C-alpha positions in Angstrom: 71.6 160.9 106.8 70.7 158.6 109.7 67.6 158.4 112.3 66.9 155.9 115.2 63.7 154.3 116.2 63.6 153.7 119.6 60.3 152.4 121.0 58.8 151.9 124.6 58.1 148.1 125.0 59.2 147.0 121.8 62.7 145.8 120.5 65.1 146.4 119.0 66.2 149.7 118.2 66.5 150.5 114.8 69.1 152.8 112.8 68.0 153.6 109.2 70.5 155.2 106.8 69.1 156.8 103.6 70.2 159.5 101.2 66.7 160.4 100.7 65.5 162.9 103.1 61.7 162.5 102.1 62.0 159.2 102.8 63.3 159.7 106.3 60.9 162.6 107.2 58.0 160.1 106.5 59.5 157.8 109.2 60.0 160.6 111.5 56.5 161.5 111.1 55.2 158.1 111.5 57.4 157.0 114.2 56.9 160.3 116.4 58.1 160.6 119.5 60.3 157.6 119.2 62.6 158.7 116.8 66.1 160.1 118.0 69.7 160.3 116.8 71.7 157.3 115.9 73.6 157.6 119.1 70.6 156.9 121.3 70.5 153.2 119.7 71.3 150.2 121.7 72.3 147.0 119.8 70.6 148.4 116.6 69.2 146.8 113.9 70.5 148.6 110.8 68.8 149.0 107.6 70.1 151.0 104.7 67.7 152.5 101.9 69.7 154.2 99.1 68.2 155.7 96.2 69.4 154.1 92.4 68.1 155.1 89.2 65.6 152.0 89.2 64.5 152.5 92.6 65.7 151.9 96.1 68.2 149.6 97.1 67.4 147.8 100.8 69.9 146.0 102.4 69.4 145.0 106.3 70.8 141.5 108.0 72.6 140.6 104.9 69.3 140.7 102.8 69.6 143.1 99.4 66.4 143.9 97.5 65.5 146.7 94.7 62.1 148.2 95.5 60.0 150.5 93.2 60.3 154.2 94.2 56.4 154.3 95.0 56.7 151.1 97.2 59.9 151.9 99.1 58.1 153.4 102.3 55.8 150.3 102.6 58.8 148.1 102.1 60.6 149.7 105.1 57.7 149.9 107.1 57.4 146.0 106.5 60.9 145.4 107.8 60.4 146.9 110.8 57.1 145.4 111.9 58.6 142.1 110.8 61.8 142.5 112.7 60.1 143.8 115.9 59.3 141.8 119.1 57.8 143.0 122.6 59.8 142.7 125.9 58.8 139.6 127.9 56.7 141.8 130.7 54.4 143.5 128.2 51.7 142.1 125.8 50.9 144.0 122.8 47.9 144.3 120.9 46.8 145.6 117.2 44.0 147.7 118.7 43.1 151.2 119.7 42.6 152.3 123.3 40.5 155.1 125.2 40.3 155.8 129.1 37.6 156.8 131.3 37.5 156.8 135.1 40.8 154.9 135.2 39.4 152.3 132.9 40.8 151.2 129.4 38.4 150.3 126.5 40.3 148.2 124.1 39.0 148.2 120.3 40.8 145.5 118.3 40.5 146.0 114.5 41.8 145.8 111.1 43.6 148.7 109.2 41.3 150.7 107.8 38.6 150.2 110.4 38.7 153.6 111.8 40.7 153.1 114.9 42.6 156.2 114.7 39.5 158.2 113.5 37.4 157.0 116.4 40.5 157.9 119.2 40.6 161.2 117.6 36.8 161.7 118.2 36.7 160.4 121.7 39.7 162.1 122.8 37.8 165.6 121.9 35.0 164.2 124.0 36.6 163.9 127.2 38.2 160.3 127.1 41.6 159.8 127.7 44.1 158.7 124.5 46.0 155.7 125.4 46.8 154.4 121.9 45.6 154.3 118.1 47.0 151.5 116.7 49.4 149.3 119.5 47.5 148.5 123.2 50.3 148.0 125.6 49.2 145.5 128.9 51.5 144.7 131.6 51.8 140.9 132.1 52.1 141.0 136.2 49.2 143.5 136.9 47.1 143.2 133.7 47.0 147.4 133.4 46.8 149.0 130.6 49.7 151.3 129.6 49.8 154.8 127.3 51.7 154.2 124.2 52.0 157.9 123.5 52.4 158.1 119.7 50.9 160.9 117.6 47.5 159.7 116.0 48.2 159.4 112.2 45.0 160.3 110.2 44.2 160.0 106.5 42.2 162.6 104.4 39.1 160.9 104.7 39.4 160.8 108.5 39.9 164.6 108.6 36.7 165.0 106.2 34.7 162.5 108.9 36.3 164.4 111.9 35.4 167.8 110.7 31.6 166.8 110.3 31.5 165.8 114.1 33.0 169.4 114.7 36.4 167.9 116.0 39.0 170.6 116.2 42.2 169.5 114.7 45.0 171.8 116.2 48.3 171.2 115.2 47.7 169.1 112.5 50.9 168.3 110.3 51.1 166.9 106.7 53.4 164.5 105.2 52.8 162.7 101.9 54.6 160.0 99.6 54.1 159.2 96.1 50.8 161.4 96.3 49.4 159.9 99.3 48.9 162.2 102.3 48.9 161.5 105.9 48.1 163.9 108.9 49.6 163.7 112.3 47.2 165.0 115.3 48.8 165.3 118.8 46.3 167.8 120.6 44.6 164.9 122.2 45.3 164.7 126.0 47.5 161.8 126.8 47.9 160.7 130.2 51.5 159.1 130.2 52.1 158.1 133.6 48.4 156.5 134.1 48.0 152.7 134.2 44.2 151.9 133.5 41.9 149.0 134.6 40.6 146.8 131.8 37.1 147.9 131.4 36.3 145.7 128.2 37.3 144.5 124.9 35.4 145.8 121.9 36.1 144.4 118.6 35.4 147.1 115.9 33.6 147.0 112.5 32.9 150.0 110.3 30.2 150.3 107.5 28.9 152.9 105.2 25.5 151.7 105.3 23.9 153.6 108.3 24.2 150.1 110.4 25.0 150.6 114.3 25.0 147.4 116.4 26.1 146.3 119.9 26.4 142.9 121.0 27.9 141.1 123.7 30.2 138.1 122.5 31.3 134.9 124.4 34.8 134.4 125.6 35.2 131.5 123.1 34.8 134.1 120.4 36.6 136.7 122.2 39.3 134.3 122.6 40.0 133.4 119.3 39.6 137.0 118.1 42.0 138.5 120.4 44.8 135.7 119.7 45.0 136.9 116.1 45.0 140.5 117.2 48.4 139.9 119.4 51.5 141.4 118.1 55.2 140.4 118.3 54.4 137.2 120.3 55.0 134.4 118.3 53.1 130.9 119.0 50.3 129.3 121.1 52.2 128.2 124.1 50.8 128.4 127.3 51.8 131.6 128.9 50.4 133.6 125.8 47.1 131.6 126.1 46.9 132.2 130.1 47.3 136.2 129.0 44.6 136.1 126.3 42.3 134.3 129.0 42.9 137.0 131.8 42.2 140.0 129.5 38.8 138.8 127.8 37.8 138.0 131.5 36.6 141.8 131.6 34.0 141.1 128.9 34.0 140.9 125.1 31.8 142.8 122.6 31.4 143.7 119.0 30.3 147.1 117.5 29.3 147.4 114.1 29.0 151.1 113.4 28.7 154.1 110.9 28.3 156.9 113.6 31.0 157.7 115.9 28.8 159.2 118.3 27.1 155.9 118.4 30.5 154.4 119.9 30.5 157.1 122.3 26.9 156.9 123.6 27.4 153.2 123.9 30.6 153.6 126.1 28.7 156.4 128.2 25.6 154.1 128.4 26.3 150.3 128.7 29.6 151.0 130.4 29.5 154.2 132.7 26.0 154.5 132.7 
């Protein structure tokens, strides 16, 4: 069995071959809507993942390894990430983004900070869903472009969103080695829109009922955003220029435990 991953703004195309249907189903789930038949691939990077008695055999670009069953999905995701690169005309950030009145608010944050949960919540409260993981910025216009993948939620995210009365229509579940993830695609996405930069808001989540919002200077914003850039190696002048241009819209930091607090900050500080 083979599938092709063909993403906008990100190269190369990947072809994944495996004899394990559940593994491929997980990849289809996580990379929807960018999964196609093999024939769609152009100059593909080929990965073979075959089940053996002691685990999975991964083969790609002359590399060969055996990984335990429980680690196979993450190992495959790591290969996809480590061998991706952006096209020259776009800057990619590890960040979520939501749109309001033609402006995009970008939320750089680490994994497990709650980016996807926040985007599902904001989307249910009238904001445009732009992305929950990879923010794409055009390097000539510095407009933010939608990256229309499904929102991927964990079980604890579902519980949080239900507390805020978010209606999770068309929720689909997939699991690997007992760990479930959920795909949420009901949120409105404006695929053809291009958004002006509204602000860079660095996220920090806590479980201690703390909610704070502060402005940070451009030097701090520059350092943090450099760390958030994806598939863009080195600190050469072009990258430095791009990051400086982006942070000129203003940099902020939110430490939050309440999703509604973030919504209120967006409404009051940026759109009051």
